[in-house]
Coordinates of N, CA and C in Angstrom, one line a residue:
Chain A
E1 N 121.1 -52.9 -35.5 CA 119.0 -52.0 -36.2 C 119.7 -51.4 -37.4
T2 N 119.4 -51.1 -38.7 CA 119.6 -50.4 -40.7 C 118.5 -49.0 -39.8
G3 N 117.8 -48.5 -39.5 CA 116.7 -48.0 -40.0 C 116.2 -48.4 -40.6
V4 N 115.3 -49.3 -40.7 CA 114.0 -49.9 -41.3 C 113.7 -51.1 -40.8
T5 N 112.6 -50.9 -40.9 CA 112.2 -51.9 -39.9 C 110.2 -52.4 -40.5
Q6 N 109.6 -53.3 -40.2 CA 108.7 -54.1 -40.8 C 107.9 -54.9 -40.0
T7 N 107.1 -54.8 -40.3 CA 106.5 -55.4 -39.4 C 104.8 -56.1 -40.3
P8 N 104.1 -57.2 -40.0 CA 105.0 -58.5 -38.9 C 105.6 -59.7 -38.3
R9 N 107.2 -59.9 -37.6 CA 107.9 -60.4 -38.1 C 107.9 -61.8 -38.8
H10 N 105.8 -62.0 -38.2 CA 106.1 -63.4 -37.8 C 104.3 -63.6 -39.0
L11 N 103.9 -64.1 -40.0 CA 102.9 -64.0 -40.4 C 102.7 -65.4 -41.3
V12 N 101.2 -66.0 -40.5 CA 100.7 -67.4 -41.0 C 99.1 -67.3 -41.3
M13 N 98.7 -67.3 -42.5 CA 97.6 -66.5 -43.2 C 97.2 -68.3 -44.0
G14 N 95.6 -67.2 -44.2 CA 95.4 -69.2 -45.2 C 95.1 -68.7 -46.6
M15 N 95.4 -69.4 -47.4 CA 95.2 -69.3 -48.8 C 94.3 -68.2 -49.5
T16 N 92.9 -67.8 -48.9 CA 92.4 -67.2 -48.9 C 92.0 -65.3 -47.9
N17 N 93.0 -65.8 -47.4 CA 93.0 -64.6 -46.0 C 93.1 -63.5 -47.1
K18 N 93.8 -62.5 -46.8 CA 94.0 -60.8 -46.8 C 94.7 -60.3 -46.2
K19 N 96.2 -60.0 -46.6 CA 97.1 -59.4 -45.1 C 97.8 -58.5 -46.5
S20 N 98.1 -57.3 -45.1 CA 99.1 -56.7 -45.8 C 100.6 -56.5 -44.4
L21 N 101.8 -56.1 -45.5 CA 103.2 -56.4 -44.4 C 103.4 -54.6 -44.7
K22 N 103.7 -54.4 -43.5 CA 104.7 -52.8 -43.7 C 105.4 -52.8 -43.6
C23 N 106.1 -51.4 -44.2 CA 107.9 -51.6 -44.4 C 108.1 -50.4 -43.4
E24 N 108.7 -49.2 -43.3 CA 108.9 -48.2 -42.5 C 110.3 -47.8 -42.8
Q25 N 111.1 -46.4 -43.4 CA 112.2 -46.9 -43.0 C 113.1 -44.6 -42.5
H26 N 114.0 -45.1 -41.5 CA 114.2 -43.7 -40.6 C 115.5 -42.6 -41.3
L27 N 115.1 -42.8 -42.3 CA 117.0 -42.8 -43.1 C 116.6 -41.4 -44.0
G28 N 115.6 -41.7 -44.0 CA 115.8 -40.0 -45.3 C 115.6 -40.4 -46.1
H29 N 115.8 -41.5 -46.7 CA 116.2 -42.8 -48.1 C 114.6 -42.1 -49.2
N30 N 115.2 -42.2 -50.7 CA 114.7 -41.4 -51.5 C 113.1 -43.8 -52.4
A31 N 114.1 -44.2 -52.7 CA 114.0 -45.3 -52.8 C 113.9 -46.6 -51.6
M32 N 112.8 -48.0 -52.1 CA 111.8 -48.8 -51.8 C 112.1 -49.9 -51.6
Y33 N 112.9 -50.8 -51.2 CA 112.7 -51.9 -52.4 C 111.6 -53.0 -51.4
W34 N 110.3 -53.9 -52.1 CA 110.9 -55.6 -51.6 C 111.4 -56.7 -52.1
Y35 N 111.9 -57.3 -51.3 CA 112.3 -58.3 -52.1 C 111.6 -60.0 -51.1
K36 N 111.1 -61.4 -52.7 CA 111.4 -62.3 -52.0 C 113.0 -63.9 -51.3
Q37 N 113.0 -63.8 -50.0 CA 113.1 -64.7 -50.1 C 113.0 -66.4 -49.5
S38 N 113.6 -66.9 -50.5 CA 112.8 -69.4 -50.1 C 114.7 -68.8 -50.0
A39 N 114.4 -70.4 -49.3 CA 114.9 -71.5 -48.6 C 115.8 -71.6 -50.3
K40 N 117.5 -71.6 -50.0 CA 117.9 -72.1 -50.6 C 117.5 -71.8 -52.3
K41 N 117.4 -69.7 -52.4 CA 116.9 -69.2 -54.0 C 118.6 -68.2 -53.3
P42 N 118.4 -67.7 -54.2 CA 119.1 -65.9 -54.1 C 117.3 -65.0 -53.4
L43 N 118.1 -63.9 -53.6 CA 117.1 -62.6 -53.0 C 116.3 -63.1 -54.6
E44 N 115.7 -62.4 -54.6 CA 114.7 -61.9 -55.7 C 113.9 -60.7 -55.2
L45 N 114.2 -59.3 -56.3 CA 114.0 -58.8 -56.7 C 111.7 -57.9 -57.1
M46 N 111.3 -58.1 -56.3 CA 109.4 -57.6 -57.0 C 109.5 -56.9 -57.0
F47 N 109.8 -55.9 -55.9 CA 109.0 -53.8 -56.5 C 110.2 -53.0 -56.1
V48 N 110.5 -52.1 -57.2 CA 111.1 -51.0 -56.2 C 110.3 -49.4 -56.5
Y49 N 110.8 -48.6 -55.7 CA 109.6 -47.5 -55.9 C 110.8 -46.8 -55.5
N50 N 110.4 -45.7 -56.4 CA 112.1 -44.7 -56.4 C 110.6 -43.1 -55.8
F51 N 111.2 -42.1 -55.6 CA 110.1 -41.4 -54.7 C 108.8 -41.7 -55.1
K52 N 108.4 -41.8 -53.8 CA 107.0 -43.2 -54.0 C 105.9 -43.7 -55.5
E53 N 106.9 -43.7 -57.2 CA 107.2 -43.4 -57.8 C 107.4 -45.8 -57.6
Q54 N 106.5 -46.2 -59.2 CA 106.9 -47.8 -59.7 C 107.8 -47.5 -60.0
T55 N 109.0 -47.9 -60.5 CA 109.9 -47.7 -61.7 C 110.5 -49.4 -61.7
E56 N 110.2 -50.4 -60.8 CA 110.4 -51.8 -61.7 C 109.5 -53.3 -60.7
N57 N 108.8 -53.7 -61.2 CA 107.9 -54.9 -61.4 C 108.1 -55.7 -62.1
N58 N 109.4 -56.4 -61.3 CA 110.2 -57.7 -61.6 C 108.8 -58.8 -62.4
S59 N 108.0 -58.8 -62.5 CA 107.0 -59.9 -63.5 C 106.3 -61.1 -61.6
V60 N 105.8 -59.7 -61.3 CA 105.6 -60.3 -59.6 C 103.6 -60.9 -59.9
P61 N 103.3 -61.7 -59.6 CA 101.8 -62.7 -59.4 C 100.3 -61.8 -59.5
S62 N 99.6 -61.0 -59.4 CA 99.2 -60.2 -59.4 C 98.3 -60.0 -57.4
R63 N 98.7 -61.0 -57.0 CA 98.1 -61.8 -56.1 C 99.5 -60.4 -54.9
F64 N 100.5 -59.8 -54.9 CA 100.8 -59.3 -54.9 C 100.7 -58.0 -54.6
S65 N 100.3 -56.6 -54.4 CA 100.3 -55.3 -54.7 C 100.7 -54.9 -53.8
P66 N 100.9 -53.3 -54.4 CA 102.5 -52.6 -53.4 C 102.0 -51.4 -53.6
E67 N 102.1 -50.8 -52.7 CA 101.4 -49.9 -52.1 C 102.7 -48.7 -51.2
C68 N 102.1 -47.7 -52.0 CA 104.1 -46.6 -51.1 C 103.8 -45.2 -51.5
P69 N 102.7 -45.1 -50.0 CA 101.9 -43.1 -50.0 C 103.0 -42.6 -50.0
N70 N 104.5 -42.4 -49.4 CA 105.1 -41.6 -49.4 C 107.0 -42.3 -49.2
S71 N 107.1 -41.4 -49.1 CA 109.4 -42.0 -50.2 C 109.9 -43.4 -48.0
S72 N 108.8 -42.9 -46.9 CA 109.0 -42.9 -45.6 C 108.6 -44.7 -45.7
H73 N 107.8 -45.1 -46.2 CA 106.5 -45.9 -45.5 C 106.3 -46.4 -47.4
L74 N 106.0 -48.2 -47.1 CA 106.2 -49.0 -47.8 C 105.4 -50.0 -48.3
F75 N 103.9 -51.2 -48.7 CA 102.7 -51.5 -47.9 C 102.5 -53.1 -49.2
L76 N 103.0 -54.1 -48.8 CA 102.8 -54.7 -49.0 C 101.0 -56.0 -49.3
H77 N 100.5 -55.8 -50.2 CA 99.3 -56.0 -49.8 C 99.2 -57.6 -49.7
L78 N 98.8 -58.4 -49.0 CA 98.4 -60.0 -50.0 C 97.0 -60.6 -50.2
H79 N 97.3 -61.3 -51.8 CA 95.6 -61.7 -50.4 C 95.5 -63.3 -52.7
T80 N 94.5 -63.5 -51.6 CA 95.0 -65.7 -52.3 C 95.7 -65.7 -53.0
L81 N 97.1 -66.1 -51.6 CA 97.9 -66.2 -51.6 C 98.9 -68.0 -51.9
Q82 N 99.5 -68.8 -52.6 CA 99.8 -69.7 -52.3 C 100.6 -70.4 -51.4
P83 N 101.0 -71.6 -51.1 CA 101.8 -72.0 -50.2 C 103.4 -72.2 -50.5
E84 N 103.2 -71.9 -52.3 CA 105.2 -71.7 -52.7 C 105.1 -70.4 -52.5
D85 N 104.4 -69.4 -51.6 CA 104.6 -67.9 -51.5 C 105.0 -68.3 -49.8
S86 N 105.3 -69.2 -49.4 CA 105.7 -68.6 -48.1 C 107.0 -68.5 -48.1
A87 N 107.4 -67.6 -47.4 CA 109.0 -67.2 -48.3 C 109.6 -66.0 -47.1
L88 N 110.6 -65.7 -46.7 CA 110.9 -64.6 -45.8 C 110.4 -62.6 -46.7
Y89 N 110.3 -61.7 -46.8 CA 110.0 -60.7 -47.1 C 110.7 -59.8 -46.7
L90 N 111.5 -59.2 -47.3 CA 112.4 -58.0 -47.0 C 112.0 -57.0 -47.7
C91 N 112.6 -56.0 -47.1 CA 112.0 -54.4 -47.2 C 113.5 -53.8 -47.6
A92 N 113.4 -53.0 -48.7 CA 115.1 -52.5 -48.1 C 114.8 -50.8 -48.6
S93 N 116.1 -50.2 -48.0 CA 116.1 -48.5 -49.1 C 117.0 -48.4 -49.6
S94 N 117.5 -47.5 -49.6 CA 119.0 -46.9 -50.3 C 118.2 -44.7 -50.6
Q95 N 118.7 -45.1 -50.8 CA 119.4 -43.2 -50.9 C 118.5 -42.8 -52.3
G96 N 119.0 -43.5 -53.8 CA 118.2 -43.1 -54.6 C 118.7 -43.2 -55.6
D97 N 119.6 -41.7 -55.4 CA 120.5 -41.2 -57.2 C 121.8 -40.7 -56.5
L98 N 122.4 -42.3 -55.8 CA 123.8 -42.3 -56.4 C 124.8 -43.4 -56.5
P99 N 126.0 -43.8 -56.9 CA 126.8 -44.0 -58.0 C 126.9 -45.8 -57.3
G100 N 126.9 -45.3 -56.2 CA 127.7 -46.7 -54.9 C 126.9 -46.4 -53.8
E101 N 125.7 -46.4 -54.0 CA 124.6 -46.0 -52.9 C 124.5 -47.5 -52.5
T102 N 123.7 -48.1 -51.2 CA 124.2 -49.4 -50.4 C 122.9 -49.2 -50.0
Q103 N 121.9 -50.5 -50.5 CA 120.9 -50.9 -49.7 C 120.4 -51.2 -48.7
Y104 N 119.9 -50.4 -48.1 CA 119.2 -50.8 -46.2 C 117.9 -51.8 -46.5
F105 N 118.4 -52.6 -45.3 CA 117.2 -54.3 -45.2 C 116.9 -54.2 -43.6
G106 N 115.1 -54.6 -43.7 CA 114.6 -54.6 -42.5 C 115.1 -56.3 -42.0
P107 N 114.6 -56.5 -41.1 CA 114.7 -57.8 -40.7 C 113.6 -59.1 -41.3
G108 N 112.5 -58.4 -41.9 CA 112.3 -59.4 -43.2 C 110.1 -59.6 -42.2
T109 N 110.0 -60.5 -43.3 CA 108.8 -60.9 -42.6 C 108.8 -62.3 -42.9
R110 N 108.1 -63.1 -42.2 CA 108.3 -64.6 -42.1 C 107.2 -64.7 -42.7
L111 N 106.7 -65.1 -43.4 CA 105.5 -66.1 -44.0 C 105.5 -67.3 -44.7
L112 N 104.3 -67.3 -43.7 CA 103.8 -69.2 -43.3 C 102.6 -68.8 -44.5
V113 N 102.2 -70.0 -45.6 CA 100.2 -69.6 -46.2 C 100.4 -71.4 -46.1
L114 N 99.2 -71.1 -45.5 CA 98.7 -72.8 -45.1 C 97.4 -73.0 -45.5
Chain B
G1 N 120.2 -60.6 -69.3 CA 120.1 -60.3 -68.1 C 121.7 -60.9 -67.4
Q2 N 121.8 -61.7 -66.0 CA 122.4 -61.6 -64.7 C 122.7 -63.2 -64.2
N3 N 123.5 -63.8 -65.0 CA 123.5 -64.7 -63.7 C 125.4 -65.4 -63.1
I4 N 125.2 -64.8 -61.4 CA 126.5 -65.3 -60.5 C 125.8 -66.2 -59.8
D5 N 127.3 -66.6 -59.7 CA 128.1 -68.4 -59.2 C 128.3 -67.8 -57.7
Q6 N 128.4 -68.5 -56.9 CA 129.1 -68.7 -55.4 C 129.1 -70.0 -55.0
P7 N 130.3 -70.1 -53.9 CA 129.7 -72.0 -53.6 C 128.9 -72.0 -53.0
T8 N 128.1 -73.0 -52.1 CA 126.8 -73.2 -51.4 C 127.7 -73.0 -49.3
E9 N 128.1 -73.9 -50.1 CA 128.3 -73.9 -48.4 C 130.3 -73.7 -47.6
M10 N 130.6 -73.6 -47.4 CA 132.1 -73.2 -46.6 C 132.1 -73.4 -45.3
T11 N 133.4 -74.7 -45.1 CA 133.6 -74.2 -43.6 C 135.6 -73.9 -43.0
A12 N 135.8 -73.5 -42.4 CA 136.8 -72.3 -41.6 C 136.7 -72.5 -40.2
T13 N 138.5 -72.6 -39.4 CA 138.5 -72.8 -38.3 C 138.6 -71.3 -37.3
E14 N 138.0 -71.8 -36.5 CA 138.9 -70.1 -36.1 C 140.3 -69.9 -36.1
G15 N 139.8 -67.8 -36.5 CA 142.1 -68.2 -36.9 C 142.4 -67.6 -38.0
A16 N 141.3 -68.4 -39.4 CA 142.0 -69.3 -40.4 C 141.6 -67.7 -41.1
I17 N 141.7 -67.5 -42.2 CA 141.5 -66.7 -43.8 C 141.0 -67.9 -44.5
V18 N 139.7 -67.0 -44.5 CA 139.2 -68.1 -45.4 C 138.5 -67.0 -46.0
Q19 N 138.6 -67.5 -47.8 CA 138.1 -66.3 -49.0 C 136.9 -67.4 -50.5
I20 N 136.3 -66.3 -50.0 CA 134.7 -67.0 -51.1 C 135.1 -66.0 -52.3
N21 N 134.2 -67.3 -53.3 CA 134.5 -67.0 -54.9 C 133.1 -65.7 -54.9
C22 N 132.8 -65.4 -55.9 CA 132.4 -65.0 -57.1 C 131.9 -64.5 -58.3
T23 N 131.3 -65.2 -59.4 CA 131.2 -65.4 -60.4 C 129.7 -65.0 -61.1
Y24 N 130.9 -63.6 -62.8 CA 129.3 -63.3 -62.6 C 129.2 -62.8 -64.5
Q25 N 128.2 -63.4 -64.6 CA 127.9 -62.9 -66.3 C 127.0 -62.4 -65.8
T26 N 126.6 -60.9 -66.9 CA 126.3 -60.0 -67.1 C 125.4 -58.7 -68.1
S27 N 124.7 -58.4 -68.5 CA 124.5 -57.5 -69.5 C 125.2 -56.1 -69.2
G28 N 125.2 -55.6 -68.2 CA 125.8 -54.6 -67.3 C 126.5 -54.9 -67.0
F29 N 127.9 -54.0 -66.2 CA 128.0 -53.6 -65.2 C 127.9 -52.8 -64.3
N30 N 127.4 -52.4 -63.5 CA 127.8 -51.2 -62.0 C 128.7 -51.3 -60.9
G31 N 128.6 -52.3 -60.8 CA 129.3 -52.6 -59.4 C 128.9 -54.1 -58.6
L32 N 129.5 -54.9 -58.2 CA 129.3 -55.3 -57.5 C 129.7 -55.3 -55.7
F33 N 128.4 -56.4 -54.6 CA 128.1 -56.2 -53.8 C 129.2 -57.4 -52.6
W34 N 129.1 -57.2 -51.9 CA 129.1 -58.1 -50.5 C 128.2 -57.6 -49.0
Y35 N 127.3 -58.7 -49.3 CA 126.7 -59.0 -47.8 C 126.5 -59.9 -46.8
Q36 N 126.9 -59.7 -46.0 CA 126.3 -61.3 -44.3 C 125.2 -60.9 -44.4
Q37 N 124.6 -61.8 -44.5 CA 123.6 -62.5 -43.4 C 123.6 -63.7 -42.7
H38 N 123.5 -63.0 -40.8 CA 123.3 -64.0 -39.8 C 122.2 -64.6 -39.7
A39 N 121.4 -66.1 -40.0 CA 120.6 -66.7 -39.7 C 119.3 -66.2 -38.9
G40 N 118.7 -65.9 -39.5 CA 116.8 -65.0 -38.8 C 117.3 -64.0 -38.7
E41 N 118.4 -63.0 -39.7 CA 118.2 -61.8 -39.9 C 118.7 -60.6 -41.3
A42 N 118.8 -59.8 -41.0 CA 118.4 -58.6 -42.3 C 120.1 -58.8 -43.2
P43 N 120.2 -58.8 -44.1 CA 120.9 -59.0 -44.9 C 121.6 -57.1 -44.9
T44 N 123.7 -57.3 -44.0 CA 123.6 -55.7 -43.9 C 125.4 -56.4 -45.1
F45 N 125.3 -54.9 -45.2 CA 126.6 -54.4 -46.1 C 127.7 -54.5 -45.2
L46 N 128.8 -55.5 -46.5 CA 130.3 -55.2 -45.9 C 131.0 -54.5 -47.0
S47 N 130.8 -54.6 -48.6 CA 132.1 -53.9 -49.2 C 131.4 -54.0 -50.5
Y48 N 131.8 -52.5 -51.3 CA 131.2 -52.5 -52.5 C 132.3 -52.0 -53.3
N49 N 132.5 -52.6 -54.4 CA 133.8 -52.3 -55.4 C 132.9 -52.5 -57.2
V50 N 133.7 -51.9 -57.6 CA 133.0 -50.7 -58.8 C 134.6 -50.7 -60.0
L51 N 135.5 -50.5 -59.2 CA 137.1 -50.6 -59.7 C 137.3 -51.6 -60.2
D52 N 138.9 -52.7 -60.8 CA 139.6 -53.4 -60.3 C 140.8 -53.2 -59.9
G53 N 141.0 -54.3 -58.8 CA 141.1 -54.5 -57.5 C 140.7 -54.5 -56.1
L54 N 141.6 -54.1 -54.9 CA 141.6 -55.0 -53.3 C 140.6 -53.8 -52.5
E55 N 139.9 -53.9 -52.5 CA 139.3 -53.5 -51.3 C 139.9 -53.5 -50.0
E56 N 140.2 -52.5 -48.8 CA 140.3 -53.5 -47.6 C 139.8 -52.7 -46.6
K57 N 138.8 -53.7 -45.3 CA 138.5 -52.5 -44.6 C 138.3 -53.7 -43.4
G58 N 139.8 -54.2 -43.3 CA 139.9 -54.2 -41.6 C 139.4 -55.5 -41.7
R59 N 138.9 -56.6 -40.9 CA 139.3 -57.8 -41.7 C 138.7 -58.4 -42.8
F60 N 137.7 -57.5 -43.2 CA 137.4 -57.9 -44.9 C 137.8 -57.0 -46.3
S61 N 138.2 -57.8 -46.7 CA 139.0 -57.5 -48.4 C 137.6 -58.0 -49.3
S62 N 137.7 -57.0 -50.0 CA 137.2 -57.7 -51.8 C 137.4 -57.0 -52.7
F63 N 138.0 -58.3 -54.0 CA 138.7 -58.0 -55.3 C 137.8 -58.2 -56.5
L64 N 138.3 -57.5 -56.9 CA 136.6 -57.7 -58.1 C 137.7 -57.9 -59.7
S65 N 137.1 -58.5 -60.6 CA 138.1 -58.4 -61.4 C 137.3 -58.1 -62.7
R66 N 136.9 -57.6 -63.9 CA 135.8 -56.6 -64.3 C 136.1 -57.3 -66.1
S67 N 136.8 -57.7 -66.3 CA 137.5 -59.0 -67.8 C 137.1 -60.0 -66.3
K68 N 136.8 -60.1 -66.0 CA 137.0 -62.1 -65.8 C 135.9 -62.5 -65.0
G69 N 134.9 -61.5 -64.4 CA 133.2 -61.2 -64.7 C 133.3 -61.7 -63.0
Y70 N 135.0 -61.3 -61.4 CA 135.2 -62.9 -60.4 C 135.4 -61.1 -59.6
S71 N 134.7 -61.5 -58.6 CA 135.2 -61.1 -57.6 C 135.7 -62.3 -56.5
Y72 N 136.1 -61.8 -55.3 CA 137.0 -62.5 -53.7 C 136.1 -62.0 -52.4
L73 N 135.5 -62.5 -51.2 CA 135.4 -61.4 -50.3 C 137.0 -63.0 -49.6
L74 N 137.2 -62.0 -49.2 CA 138.1 -63.0 -48.0 C 138.2 -62.7 -46.6
L75 N 138.0 -63.4 -45.6 CA 138.0 -62.9 -44.3 C 139.2 -63.2 -43.5
K76 N 139.4 -62.1 -42.5 CA 140.7 -62.9 -41.8 C 140.3 -62.9 -40.5
E77 N 141.2 -64.2 -39.8 CA 141.4 -63.6 -38.3 C 139.2 -63.6 -37.8
L78 N 139.6 -64.8 -38.7 CA 138.2 -65.5 -38.2 C 137.5 -65.6 -37.0
Q79 N 136.7 -65.3 -36.1 CA 135.9 -65.3 -35.5 C 134.5 -66.4 -36.1
M80 N 134.0 -66.8 -34.7 CA 132.7 -67.5 -34.7 C 131.4 -67.1 -34.6
K81 N 131.6 -65.9 -34.3 CA 130.5 -64.9 -35.1 C 130.4 -64.0 -36.5
D82 N 131.9 -64.9 -37.1 CA 131.7 -64.3 -38.2 C 130.6 -65.7 -39.4
S83 N 130.2 -66.5 -38.6 CA 129.3 -67.8 -39.0 C 128.4 -67.2 -39.5
A84 N 127.9 -67.0 -41.3 CA 126.7 -66.3 -42.0 C 127.0 -67.0 -43.1
S85 N 125.6 -66.4 -44.0 CA 125.9 -66.6 -44.8 C 125.9 -65.3 -46.0
Y86 N 126.3 -64.9 -47.3 CA 128.1 -64.3 -47.9 C 126.7 -64.5 -49.2
L87 N 126.7 -62.7 -49.2 CA 125.9 -62.3 -51.0 C 126.7 -61.9 -51.5
C88 N 126.8 -62.1 -52.6 CA 127.3 -61.7 -53.4 C 125.8 -61.4 -54.5
A89 N 126.4 -60.2 -54.4 CA 124.9 -59.0 -55.8 C 125.6 -58.4 -56.4
V90 N 125.1 -57.9 -57.3 CA 125.4 -57.0 -59.3 C 124.7 -56.0 -59.1
R91 N 125.1 -55.3 -59.1 CA 123.7 -54.2 -59.3 C 124.4 -54.1 -61.0
D92 N 123.7 -54.1 -62.3 CA 123.4 -53.6 -64.0 C 123.3 -52.1 -64.0
S93 N 123.9 -52.6 -65.5 CA 124.2 -50.6 -65.5 C 122.7 -50.5 -66.3
G94 N 121.0 -50.9 -66.1 CA 119.7 -50.2 -65.7 C 119.4 -48.7 -64.5
G95 N 120.9 -49.6 -64.0 CA 119.7 -48.4 -62.8 C 120.6 -48.9 -61.9
Y96 N 120.6 -47.6 -60.2 CA 121.1 -47.5 -59.6 C 120.1 -48.8 -59.0
Q97 N 119.0 -48.6 -58.2 CA 118.3 -49.6 -57.7 C 117.8 -51.4 -58.0
K98 N 118.1 -51.8 -59.1 CA 118.9 -53.5 -60.1 C 119.6 -53.7 -59.5
V99 N 119.4 -54.7 -58.5 CA 120.8 -55.6 -57.7 C 120.0 -56.2 -58.2
T100 N 121.1 -57.6 -59.0 CA 121.2 -58.6 -59.0 C 121.3 -59.7 -57.8
F101 N 121.2 -60.6 -56.9 CA 121.4 -61.3 -55.5 C 122.1 -62.5 -56.2
G102 N 123.3 -63.7 -55.6 CA 123.7 -64.8 -55.6 C 122.7 -65.6 -54.4
T103 N 123.3 -66.7 -54.9 CA 122.5 -67.7 -53.5 C 122.6 -67.6 -52.9
G104 N 124.1 -66.9 -52.6 CA 124.9 -66.8 -50.6 C 125.8 -68.6 -50.3
T105 N 127.1 -67.7 -50.2 CA 128.3 -68.8 -49.3 C 127.9 -68.8 -47.2
K106 N 127.7 -70.3 -47.5 CA 127.1 -70.6 -45.9 C 128.4 -71.0 -45.6
L107 N 129.3 -70.2 -45.1 CA 130.1 -69.8 -43.6 C 130.3 -70.9 -41.8
Q108 N 130.5 -71.6 -42.3 CA 130.3 -72.1 -40.5 C 131.7 -72.4 -40.3
V109 N 132.0 -71.3 -38.8 CA 132.7 -71.1 -38.6 C 133.6 -72.1 -37.2
I110 N 134.5 -73.2 -37.4 CA 134.2 -74.2 -36.8 C 136.3 -73.9 -35.0
P111 N 135.8 -74.1 -34.0 CA 136.5 -74.1 -33.5 C 137.8 -74.1 -33.3

């Protein structure tokens, strides 16, 4: 239990569906992240929010839309996804302003796009 | 940009020692992390190196040479539960939040 929770844990959706992934951290951190993890590929950073402001968008397609209403919650809204978007989506959080800070990961949402 | 290389898979025997290497080529450097990830679970933090040398933490140690762009994770007295993927990750100088991960090394511990 890392203090970062994600729902749902598993999601199957069609290409025309709209769904949202939710992440919540109970660590009092100020930075939150979305990563994508595909088989045999490294973890890919998608978005970074620091103090609720988006500070990084790693050339992610617009069919992925993040939302950070406060420092404890992070959403990833999904719309018109493609089968190649099937992957494990990991949320993480960190303190946000320390040189040696560690990122704490949630358990992930396993997404399958049909 | 960042380029991080680590072996894809390794096998080692219970009770033995294994060394997992990581080399990196980066436009900047602000620390190197090792994470452990069991199948179907979240990555968990193992170690952080920002200065050259060895950091020891129980059965796990991590080494860094910044001039060589090289790190290793050393696991001693291997246990079956150590079977997992080990991810090397580098933070560049662009900020505390931006960390680039390698593909991970899948370690199998056999009896």
